[in-house]
XYZ file of C-alpha atoms in Angstrom:
702
model
C 0.004 -0.016 -0.004
C 1.306 3.423 -0.921
C 2.308 5.666 2.011
C 1.163 9.267 1.648
C 3.158 12.297 2.647
C 1.766 14.798 5.087
C -0.522 17.594 3.994
C 2.303 20.093 4.364
C 4.437 18.092 1.935
C 1.563 17.402 -0.444
C -1.332 19.816 0.036
C -3.333 18.017 -2.649
C -3.960 15.048 -0.385
C -6.480 15.969 2.301
C -6.132 14.624 5.830
C -9.173 12.416 5.420
C -7.413 10.436 2.659
C -4.422 9.923 4.912
C -6.807 8.797 7.654
C -8.443 6.290 5.278
C -5.033 4.693 4.594
C -4.344 4.474 8.340
C -7.739 2.938 8.974
C -7.251 0.316 6.259
C -3.874 -0.596 7.749
C -5.382 -0.792 11.248
C -8.188 -2.999 9.877
C -5.670 -5.321 8.169
C -3.762 -5.581 11.464
C -6.922 -6.393 13.443
C -7.049 -3.112 15.319
C -10.434 -2.141 13.928
C -13.324 -4.631 13.955
C -15.211 -5.492 10.771
C -18.445 -3.567 11.500
C -16.589 -0.404 12.519
C -14.452 -0.551 9.403
C -17.475 -0.994 7.160
C -18.865 2.212 8.586
C -15.606 4.032 7.903
C -15.233 2.926 4.261
C -18.880 3.335 3.326
C -18.824 6.967 4.489
C -15.995 7.357 2.010
C -17.873 5.932 -0.981
C -16.312 2.431 -0.794
C -18.927 -0.234 -1.131
C -18.525 -4.020 -0.982
C -19.472 -5.822 -4.170
C -21.238 -9.110 -4.647
C -17.831 -10.473 -5.748
C -15.605 -11.067 -2.708
C -12.404 -9.117 -2.225
C -13.230 -6.140 -4.462
C -15.073 -2.874 -3.988
C -17.360 -0.521 -5.863
C -16.317 3.079 -5.538
C -19.041 5.678 -5.860
C -17.807 9.052 -7.103
C -19.872 12.013 -6.000
C -20.744 14.302 -8.904
C -22.849 17.193 -7.459
C -25.950 17.619 -9.673
C -24.064 15.645 -12.358
C -21.768 18.502 -13.473
C -18.593 17.288 -15.217
C -15.854 19.070 -17.088
C -13.909 17.346 -19.883
C -10.872 17.190 -17.600
C -12.869 15.535 -14.804
C -14.379 12.912 -17.103
C -10.924 12.083 -18.413
C -9.547 11.829 -14.870
C -12.289 9.450 -13.838
C -11.597 7.378 -16.970
C -7.898 7.297 -16.101
C -8.689 6.221 -12.533
C -11.034 3.485 -13.744
C -8.321 2.158 -16.061
C -5.679 2.131 -13.348
C -7.731 0.914 -10.389
C -11.000 -0.557 -11.723
C -12.547 -2.275 -14.745
C -12.238 0.424 -17.427
C -15.952 1.125 -17.233
C -17.977 4.090 -15.968
C -21.508 3.470 -14.617
C -23.802 6.494 -14.502
C -26.372 6.308 -11.710
C -29.892 7.684 -11.170
C -28.408 10.051 -8.556
C -25.943 11.538 -11.063
C -22.943 9.729 -9.516
C -20.361 7.672 -11.396
C -19.494 4.245 -10.088
C -16.441 2.178 -10.864
C -16.119 -1.484 -9.928
C -13.609 -4.202 -8.996
C -11.342 -1.900 -6.980
C -8.856 -3.262 -4.473
C -9.538 -1.889 -0.979
C -5.849 -1.183 -0.317
C -5.663 1.117 -3.392
C -8.687 3.295 -2.493
C -6.696 6.047 -0.683
C -4.430 6.410 -3.681
C -7.466 6.422 -5.995
C -9.146 9.108 -3.918
C -6.025 11.234 -3.892
C -5.816 11.152 -7.673
C -9.488 12.131 -8.019
C -9.030 15.015 -5.595
C -6.420 16.566 -7.897
C -9.348 17.617 -10.116
C -11.802 18.501 -7.328
C -13.584 15.137 -7.354
C -14.588 13.437 -4.121
C -15.970 10.106 -2.957
C -16.677 11.405 0.559
C -20.130 10.592 1.912
C -21.193 8.960 -1.363
C -22.504 5.926 0.584
C -23.541 5.116 4.131
C -25.787 6.952 6.585
C -24.962 10.420 5.306
C -26.335 13.247 3.186
C -25.857 11.697 -0.236
C -25.159 13.361 -3.577
C -27.308 16.454 -4.194
C -29.162 15.997 -7.455
C -30.723 18.540 -9.830
C -32.395 18.561 -13.205
C -29.633 18.030 -15.715
C -31.059 20.835 -17.869
C -30.813 23.420 -15.083
C -29.344 26.582 -16.524
C -30.555 25.898 -20.029
C -34.159 24.814 -19.392
C -36.565 27.062 -21.362
C -39.212 26.546 -18.644
C -37.100 27.363 -15.588
C -37.779 30.521 -13.537
C -34.092 30.587 -12.615
C -31.081 28.307 -12.599
C -31.152 25.917 -9.584
C -27.611 24.653 -10.118
C -25.993 27.196 -7.769
C -28.407 26.114 -5.039
C -27.564 22.440 -5.547
C -23.856 23.373 -5.376
C -24.502 25.409 -2.243
C -26.147 22.435 -0.543
C -23.285 20.174 -1.598
C -20.687 22.482 -0.052
C -22.694 23.199 3.100
C -23.466 19.603 4.041
C -20.290 17.831 2.841
C -18.275 17.098 5.967
C -20.907 18.843 8.144
C -21.106 16.998 11.493
C -24.921 17.019 11.438
C -24.977 14.999 8.225
C -22.126 12.503 8.553
C -23.531 9.888 10.940
C -27.253 9.674 10.537
C -29.547 6.714 11.156
C -29.915 6.270 7.426
C -29.178 8.034 4.151
C -30.652 11.473 3.401
C -31.268 12.938 -0.054
C -31.796 16.435 -1.522
C -33.059 17.128 -5.032
C -33.668 20.306 -7.083
C -35.989 20.414 -10.039
C -35.516 23.174 -12.610
C -39.229 23.843 -13.164
C -42.727 22.696 -12.251
C -42.275 19.749 -14.618
C -40.257 18.274 -11.717
C -37.699 16.465 -13.842
C -35.562 15.825 -10.736
C -38.464 14.026 -9.049
C -38.570 16.192 -5.925
C -41.289 13.988 -4.408
C -38.990 10.985 -3.884
C -36.397 13.011 -1.920
C -36.175 13.521 1.820
C -36.312 17.178 0.874
C -37.098 18.261 -2.660
C -37.145 21.749 -4.122
C -39.005 23.380 -7.016
C -38.068 26.948 -7.961
C -40.668 29.698 -7.623
C -40.658 33.454 -8.203
C -42.928 36.114 -6.816
C -42.821 39.882 -7.089
C -43.022 42.517 -4.377
C -43.037 46.206 -5.406
C -41.732 45.167 -8.810
C -38.788 43.263 -7.329
C -38.239 39.583 -8.132
C -38.139 37.391 -4.995
C -36.753 33.895 -5.419
C -37.914 30.922 -3.417
C -38.837 27.246 -3.598
C -41.759 24.963 -3.113
C -40.420 22.490 -0.532
C -41.476 18.832 -0.483
C -40.629 16.783 2.606
C -40.286 13.088 3.391
C -40.189 11.354 0.027
C -38.292 8.117 -0.646
C -38.582 4.872 -2.577
C -37.357 1.511 -1.171
C -39.678 -1.370 -0.633
C -42.334 1.016 0.692
C -42.491 4.148 -1.493
C -43.551 7.367 0.206
C -44.562 10.397 -1.814
C -43.255 13.571 -0.198
C -45.682 16.197 1.086
C -45.485 19.924 0.555
C -44.211 21.744 3.633
C -44.087 25.154 1.997
C -45.456 26.523 -1.248
C -42.840 29.298 -1.168
C -39.812 29.298 1.104
C -37.401 32.198 0.580
C -34.113 31.193 -1.003
C -32.153 32.313 2.090
C -34.126 29.977 4.377
C -33.836 26.652 2.565
C -30.486 25.680 4.082
C -31.449 26.613 7.690
C -34.706 24.657 7.276
C -32.885 21.660 5.819
C -30.273 21.674 8.522
C -32.908 21.650 11.246
C -34.681 18.719 9.528
C -31.431 16.762 9.345
C -30.732 17.512 13.051
C -34.163 16.280 14.170
C -33.813 13.190 11.997
C -30.404 12.489 13.580
C -31.761 12.771 17.127
C -35.129 11.041 16.770
C -34.701 8.765 13.754
C -34.468 5.004 13.980
C -30.930 3.564 14.145
C -31.339 -0.121 14.836
C -33.844 -1.387 12.246
C -32.557 -0.102 8.910
C -35.876 -1.017 7.276
C -37.554 1.633 9.449
C -34.804 4.189 9.468
C -35.658 6.637 6.649
C -37.171 10.037 7.365
C -40.589 8.888 6.103
C -40.928 6.509 9.026
C -40.182 9.224 11.560
C -42.767 11.460 9.922
C -45.353 8.678 10.225
C -44.323 8.020 13.844
C -44.565 11.593 15.200
C -46.907 13.070 12.576
C -46.082 15.431 9.777
C -47.157 18.632 11.497
C -45.435 17.694 14.768
C -42.209 16.959 12.899
C -42.332 20.361 11.180
C -42.815 21.946 14.622
C -39.808 19.992 16.031
C -37.694 21.192 13.097
C -38.708 24.795 13.704
C -37.712 24.530 17.389
C -34.412 22.949 16.452
C -33.397 25.948 14.331
C -32.148 27.790 17.439
C -29.147 25.447 17.432
C -28.451 25.811 13.691
C -25.121 27.042 12.422
C -27.020 29.707 10.491
C -30.508 31.292 10.730
C -30.270 32.639 7.158
C -27.961 31.544 4.410
C -27.511 33.381 1.133
C -26.360 31.040 -1.596
C -24.023 32.617 -4.106
C -25.912 32.660 -7.388
C -22.592 32.963 -9.245
C -21.108 29.739 -7.831
C -22.197 27.888 -10.970
C -22.078 29.950 -14.125
C -23.052 28.892 -17.582
C -19.891 28.149 -19.582
C -18.575 30.143 -22.513
C -20.191 28.677 -25.665
C -17.793 27.229 -28.230
C -17.161 28.937 -31.535
C -16.431 26.071 -33.892
C -16.107 26.450 -37.591
C -18.998 25.057 -39.572
C -17.913 21.928 -41.411
C -20.204 21.011 -44.265
C -20.834 17.299 -43.868
C -23.416 15.095 -45.462
C -25.247 12.450 -43.540
C -24.836 9.145 -45.425
C -28.037 7.887 -46.948
C -28.059 4.791 -44.781
C -27.877 6.982 -41.640
C -30.374 9.650 -42.706
C -33.299 8.065 -40.814
C -31.126 7.590 -37.736
C -30.127 11.275 -37.910
C -33.757 12.366 -38.144
C -34.749 10.177 -35.168
C -31.810 11.501 -33.182
C -32.775 15.115 -33.955
C -36.364 14.438 -33.028
C -35.756 12.627 -29.704
C -32.314 13.524 -28.316
C -32.040 17.262 -29.120
C -33.834 20.270 -27.592
C -33.540 23.999 -27.991
C -31.972 25.729 -24.987
C -33.337 28.901 -23.470
C -30.183 30.513 -24.861
C -31.144 31.385 -28.411
C -29.254 29.537 -31.120
C -27.997 26.712 -28.894
C -29.084 23.124 -28.408
C -28.766 20.527 -25.668
C -27.856 17.040 -26.861
C -28.651 13.896 -24.849
C -26.577 10.713 -25.014
C -28.249 7.446 -24.068
C -25.801 5.177 -22.311
C -27.245 1.656 -22.381
C -27.707 0.380 -18.823
C -25.834 3.524 -17.671
C -22.473 2.153 -18.835
C -19.726 3.738 -20.883
C -16.245 2.309 -21.451
C -13.327 4.514 -20.596
C -12.124 4.235 -24.187
C -15.450 5.628 -25.401
C -15.376 8.411 -22.786
C -11.928 9.524 -24.010
C -12.955 9.411 -27.669
C -16.106 11.339 -26.809
C -14.115 14.243 -25.335
C -11.624 14.188 -28.161
C -14.248 14.206 -30.910
C -16.862 16.656 -29.605
C -15.098 19.029 -27.180
C -14.752 21.681 -29.886
C -18.455 21.477 -30.645
C -19.970 21.826 -27.132
C -19.392 23.747 -23.931
C -17.037 22.343 -21.239
C -19.976 21.507 -18.978
C -21.507 18.051 -19.303
C -24.167 16.678 -16.980
C -24.795 13.142 -15.860
C -28.555 12.667 -16.248
C -30.898 11.025 -13.749
C -31.799 8.461 -16.414
C -28.174 7.359 -16.553
C -26.860 9.179 -19.614
C -25.051 12.404 -20.458
C -26.162 15.848 -21.527
C -23.990 17.934 -23.866
C -24.657 21.703 -23.935
C -24.348 24.663 -26.260
C -24.245 22.844 -29.584
C -24.947 25.137 -32.534
C -27.578 24.121 -35.061
C -25.145 24.314 -37.993
C -22.826 21.890 -36.186
C -25.426 19.249 -35.385
C -24.637 17.067 -38.459
C -20.952 17.043 -37.566
C -21.803 16.309 -33.942
C -24.080 13.458 -34.944
C -21.429 11.786 -37.093
C -18.856 12.101 -34.326
C -21.192 10.537 -31.822
C -22.445 7.975 -34.288
C -18.903 6.645 -34.808
C -18.869 5.915 -31.070
C -22.328 4.281 -31.017
C -23.775 7.136 -29.026
C -26.684 8.211 -31.207
C -29.315 5.670 -30.152
C -32.615 7.632 -30.291
C -35.302 7.877 -27.656
C -33.772 9.721 -24.758
C -36.203 9.761 -21.791
C -38.722 7.775 -23.800
C -40.264 4.336 -23.426
C -37.043 3.019 -24.961
C -34.872 4.651 -22.259
C -35.134 2.040 -19.504
C -33.762 2.859 -16.042
C -32.024 0.029 -14.252
C -29.883 -0.707 -11.206
C -26.806 -3.047 -11.449
C -28.799 -5.986 -10.014
C -26.900 -9.243 -9.707
C -24.031 -7.986 -11.829
C -22.365 -6.453 -8.747
C -24.920 -5.711 -5.984
C -25.103 -7.843 -2.825
C -28.863 -7.375 -2.618
C -29.682 -8.192 -6.231
C -32.074 -11.049 -6.793
C -32.246 -11.012 -10.554
C -30.292 -9.686 -13.549
C -31.915 -6.310 -14.088
C -29.195 -5.048 -16.474
C -29.786 -7.757 -19.067
C -33.561 -7.483 -18.719
C -33.344 -3.730 -19.452
C -31.377 -4.469 -22.628
C -33.975 -7.008 -23.680
C -36.883 -4.619 -23.113
C -35.166 -1.806 -24.978
C -34.652 -4.178 -27.908
C -38.381 -4.970 -27.863
C -39.129 -1.238 -28.275
C -36.593 -0.631 -31.033
C -37.551 -3.740 -32.994
C -41.316 -3.857 -32.535
C -42.569 -0.482 -31.221
C -40.293 2.080 -32.839
C -42.891 4.829 -32.680
C -42.646 4.704 -28.900
C -39.212 6.357 -29.025
C -41.227 9.585 -29.340
C -43.350 8.867 -26.250
C -41.660 10.672 -23.347
C -44.516 10.153 -20.888
C -44.201 6.427 -20.175
C -41.211 5.410 -18.082
C -39.988 1.856 -17.739
C -37.893 1.183 -14.662
C -36.276 -1.984 -13.373
C -34.682 -2.988 -10.039
C -32.930 -6.197 -9.242
C -34.779 -6.426 -5.902
C -37.592 -4.647 -4.067
C -35.395 -1.757 -2.830
C -36.121 0.402 -5.892
C -32.598 1.590 -6.746
C -33.857 1.432 -10.343
C -36.903 3.512 -9.271
C -39.460 0.864 -10.211
C -41.706 2.122 -7.370
C -42.624 5.244 -9.395
C -42.614 3.704 -12.885
C -45.476 3.831 -15.338
C -44.376 0.259 -16.120
C -42.031 -1.220 -13.516
C -40.375 -4.504 -12.696
C -38.445 -5.673 -9.687
C -36.512 -8.917 -9.259
C -38.050 -11.651 -7.121
C -38.316 -15.434 -7.047
C -40.796 -18.238 -6.386
C -40.783 -22.000 -6.073
C -42.380 -23.771 -9.018
C -42.420 -27.579 -9.330
C -39.932 -27.811 -6.480
C -37.390 -25.499 -8.066
C -36.592 -21.798 -7.559
C -37.583 -19.660 -10.551
C -36.515 -16.057 -11.191
C -39.569 -13.837 -11.358
C -40.458 -10.149 -11.693
C -43.054 -8.242 -9.783
C -44.944 -6.126 -12.306
C -45.922 -2.573 -11.211
C -48.083 -0.070 -13.094
C -49.417 3.437 -12.672
C -46.605 5.384 -11.028
C -44.883 8.542 -12.185
C -44.346 12.264 -11.782
C -47.458 14.495 -11.960
C -45.642 17.812 -11.724
C -45.006 20.617 -9.198
C -43.814 18.227 -6.501
C -46.635 15.716 -6.830
C -46.061 12.079 -7.797
C -47.567 8.626 -7.697
C -46.349 5.304 -6.355
C -46.891 2.385 -8.744
C -49.314 -0.447 -7.876
C -48.069 -3.999 -7.567
C -50.191 -5.839 -10.084
C -48.867 -9.393 -10.607
C -45.783 -11.538 -10.431
C -44.633 -13.491 -13.514
C -41.536 -15.490 -14.565
C -38.683 -13.126 -15.495
C -38.493 -14.556 -18.997
C -42.054 -13.387 -19.607
C -41.317 -9.710 -18.840
C -41.026 -8.878 -22.580
C -44.483 -10.331 -23.145
C -45.830 -8.268 -20.232
C -44.477 -5.173 -21.982
C -45.949 -6.180 -25.326
C -49.351 -6.903 -23.745
C -49.542 -3.541 -22.008
C -48.294 -1.541 -25.011
C -50.575 -3.372 -27.451
C -53.590 -2.720 -25.204
C -52.638 0.942 -24.711
C -52.054 1.444 -28.431
C -55.523 0.127 -29.157
C -57.180 2.352 -26.557
C -54.887 5.387 -26.500
C -57.285 7.637 -28.387
C -59.857 7.326 -25.571
C -57.546 8.645 -22.832
C -55.575 11.804 -22.092
C -52.455 9.937 -20.970
C -51.114 6.569 -19.927
C -51.938 7.336 -16.302
C -55.510 8.286 -17.297
C -55.707 4.959 -19.150
C -54.517 3.056 -16.070
C -56.753 4.903 -13.645
C -59.847 4.599 -15.811
C -59.521 0.823 -16.262
C -58.271 0.072 -12.760
C -55.743 -2.309 -11.239
C -57.925 -5.422 -11.561
C -58.275 -4.915 -15.287
C -54.500 -5.192 -15.680
C -54.311 -8.143 -13.284
C -56.779 -9.965 -15.479
C -55.007 -8.800 -18.661
C -51.652 -10.213 -17.445
C -52.933 -13.210 -15.512
C -52.306 -15.703 -18.353
C -48.600 -14.795 -18.187
C -48.471 -15.890 -14.506
C -49.782 -19.363 -15.300
C -47.307 -21.786 -13.727
C -48.714 -24.801 -15.599
C -47.130 -23.529 -18.812
C -43.605 -23.063 -17.401
C -40.754 -24.398 -19.572
C -37.213 -25.304 -18.588
C -35.665 -22.090 -19.939
C -37.703 -20.058 -17.487
C -35.705 -21.429 -14.558
C -32.696 -19.603 -15.962
C -32.348 -15.890 -15.385
C -31.586 -13.366 -18.140
C -27.909 -13.404 -19.138
C -27.229 -16.697 -17.347
C -26.665 -20.218 -18.657
C -27.530 -22.297 -15.558
C -30.535 -22.657 -13.299
C -31.345 -19.750 -11.015
C -29.899 -19.619 -7.488
C -31.334 -17.028 -5.102
C -28.116 -15.777 -3.528
C -28.493 -12.541 -1.600
C -25.639 -11.073 0.422
C -25.708 -8.390 3.122
C -26.519 -4.964 1.778
C -24.252 -2.119 2.716
C -25.704 0.921 1.037
C -27.479 2.124 4.174
C -24.432 1.590 6.356
C -24.142 -0.719 9.328
C -25.148 -0.717 12.977
C -22.167 -0.763 15.390
C -22.939 -1.937 18.943
C -19.458 -2.548 20.271
C -18.633 -0.895 23.605
C -14.934 -0.407 23.015
C -15.498 1.023 19.534
C -18.081 3.472 20.897
C -15.695 4.781 23.572
C -13.006 5.246 20.937
C -15.548 7.121 18.814
C -16.444 9.327 21.782
C -12.839 10.316 22.269
C -12.443 10.934 18.546
C -15.544 13.162 18.447
C -14.153 15.245 21.297
C -10.929 15.634 19.329
C -12.929 16.906 16.354
C -14.900 19.142 18.655
C -11.710 20.620 20.082
C -10.393 21.334 16.584
C -13.696 22.992 15.623
C -13.721 25.209 18.740
C -10.155 26.317 18.090
C -11.259 27.224 14.540
C -14.245 29.114 15.994
C -16.593 26.748 14.194
C -18.823 26.566 17.263
C -21.868 24.878 15.729
C -19.705 22.040 14.389
C -17.925 21.734 17.720
C -21.215 21.503 19.597
C -22.516 18.759 17.302
C -19.320 16.698 17.643
C -19.643 17.153 21.409
C -23.245 15.960 21.330
C -22.246 12.845 19.409
C -19.587 12.118 22.031
C -22.231 12.285 24.766
C -24.432 9.864 22.845
C -21.740 7.334 22.099
C -20.489 7.346 25.711
C -23.982 6.765 27.061
C -24.688 4.059 24.490
C -21.504 2.220 25.532
C -22.618 1.930 29.143
C -26.151 0.954 28.147
C -24.779 -1.901 26.082
C -22.988 -3.232 29.131
C -26.458 -3.607 30.654
C -27.718 -5.191 27.446
C -29.999 -2.182 26.861
C -30.373 -1.544 23.126
C -31.869 1.772 22.117
C -32.893 2.326 18.543
C -32.753 6.124 18.480
C -30.515 8.792 19.982
C -33.452 10.214 21.958
C -34.046 6.639 23.170
C -30.418 6.443 24.365
C -30.881 9.682 26.306
C -34.082 8.458 27.988
C -32.691 4.948 28.693
C -29.543 6.380 30.264
C -31.628 8.429 32.650
C -33.724 5.344 33.482
C -30.925 2.870 33.994
C -28.137 5.040 35.371
C -29.206 8.485 36.612
C -32.509 7.610 38.280
C -30.966 4.555 39.956
C -28.099 6.684 41.354
C -25.526 4.597 39.509
C -24.290 7.673 37.612
C -24.128 11.093 39.284
C -24.837 14.132 37.137
C -25.225 16.559 40.026
C -29.003 16.552 40.357
C -29.488 16.931 36.622
C -30.928 14.423 34.196
C -28.893 13.256 31.253
C -31.530 14.759 29.006
C -31.094 18.142 30.684
C -27.349 17.988 30.016
C -27.296 16.612 26.465
C -30.287 18.353 24.984
C -28.868 21.761 25.850
C -27.567 21.530 22.287
C -31.078 22.001 20.912
C -31.955 24.843 23.230
C -28.973 27.168 22.884
C -27.537 29.397 20.209
C -24.141 28.076 19.017
C -22.112 30.695 20.910
C -18.483 30.385 21.968
C -19.445 30.428 25.627
C -21.991 27.641 25.298
C -19.730 25.542 22.991
C -16.804 25.559 25.473
C -19.030 24.844 28.461
C -20.810 21.952 26.678
C -17.441 20.570 25.559
C -16.147 20.574 29.158
C -19.233 18.681 30.310
C -18.804 16.018 27.596
C -15.125 15.613 28.435
C -15.996 15.036 32.081
C -18.830 12.701 31.130
C -16.492 10.537 29.028
C -14.019 10.250 31.857
C -16.881 9.179 34.179
C -18.001 6.672 31.537
C -14.516 5.166 31.257
C -14.261 4.830 35.046
C -17.685 3.213 35.195
C -16.722 0.842 32.391
C -13.449 -0.104 34.014
C -15.264 -0.879 37.279
C -17.659 -3.203 35.408
C -14.772 -4.976 33.667
C -12.881 -5.463 36.968
C -15.943 -7.038 38.565
């Protein structure tokens, strides 16, 4: 393993990368237990694959913005450390696979040279901040939301309130009321709004709270129809803080924000968040609108090229489905469909080399797993088409029925039940070969996940599939759960899809044909696909598809999953994407000491809010350690506080000077983050940790 120089010797390498190397070494030497180490690496974007001994590394690309240089750097890193492939995700990240754990610090250091991070890309953290890929060039946008997404990325990255939550937390910004970033599936989603007072434009956002997918989709609810732009970060911080204190931490299946909202009630949660704002780092936060500026358009010479006769139809389809006119007059946005979200590093390099003179140096990873190129001139579109066509990047039908969203499934994911990647390729082929007119239909979305967890967003699909299995004739068969009727409605409203029927995986193409044939025959009678579904009702579609679920007609090939050549085996590993639960006393006490160290550094830097939150976490970890010695398992931080009072303070076993533990710890939520309070709170936590260690030593001696 490479040894890194200190920050003073090499300022490019941040301390956290050096710390990762030290932690890997300590783990290899048995000084850090497995569960603790999982937590450390996941928070740094390093995720265990289905294949033993290798890692997936998730690279955080805020709102999908990439320069040519950054794309080339990621390609270089994938060649050197991974499998020479780039996988674009639905959260605008880029994932690379088959990485050796020992080389991840070196990999991260190389990415950081071009301002690319993997920090907090996985685990129980604030994840990548997404935004409509067309933000800044969207003809329908009231203003560009990209600077706001960038502001959120910078504010929450490395922020103590967002680094160790009970579960992941997601922000998303749509560019207009069309809600192309799907605000309603985010923990907090934003839609830009403008109002006028005395002739002055006032910017704000409709704010949607509590959305998420998973096995139980929850459509977010509006918490504000117009929140001033300077208040969205303070509001969001207070929501994250309340989620951290009161959210579930033991049962990961109940640990998303939506479950806390259901538990305490939506209105009560909003009230709790408002009360928590006193402890916020900021009460108002002005995001710099110039943080993200539209790039300088290119000025290429016009090259007169002729589209070959055999590619003329392809060019026309590409122009009709993958190109749109930007709000900047004379310029066009160009979408690239990346099949299953994958692009080889060789293709990525050739892409930059062949089109960089024709587009602006500002690409965007799209939420449907492709790329957006910006500022192409109309006269250069033929040349651009031919350059992309040579690379196989002109497949038509961006964001149409033919643009199927998919997760990696059993290719690399521990939780995958079925091969969603190959199924998506098969279904796209069905569209291109049998239903070519549907490449123009941008309403119907087909989405596939390899399991019920909805990483492929099947839970909000118009036509969705998720991997499953069933026993038929004594053997395990790969199946898909068919879902219908989901989708975005607009302006922060959405619909969860209905589970309709389960069929053998090999019959999924016939499910698609049956639905599209029926819709094609009836389309003239309905305003939209969702109107068609609602009017006919769920049972109609159950009866329509019921013959495809008939087990008496199963043939041998249907026991074999897509892309496989042997009978299906349902092999599911332990998922890591939501982090792990660590209940080890010694590790907790080490964590408490470490949090006090971070708190001390923050106080010395006069970052009092950060110092207070680190101090709070030290209190919680110390208390949890002693509770575990009594076999008391609390599933929330507020539960730890209450249980410590019950089992230690009220029994007289732990003396807090006539105060309850709640009185001491929850001062954090009742005080402004002043220097005076921060230092006093820190001193109390330091004393509490020493008492905890003494108590622990006494227990061990006994």
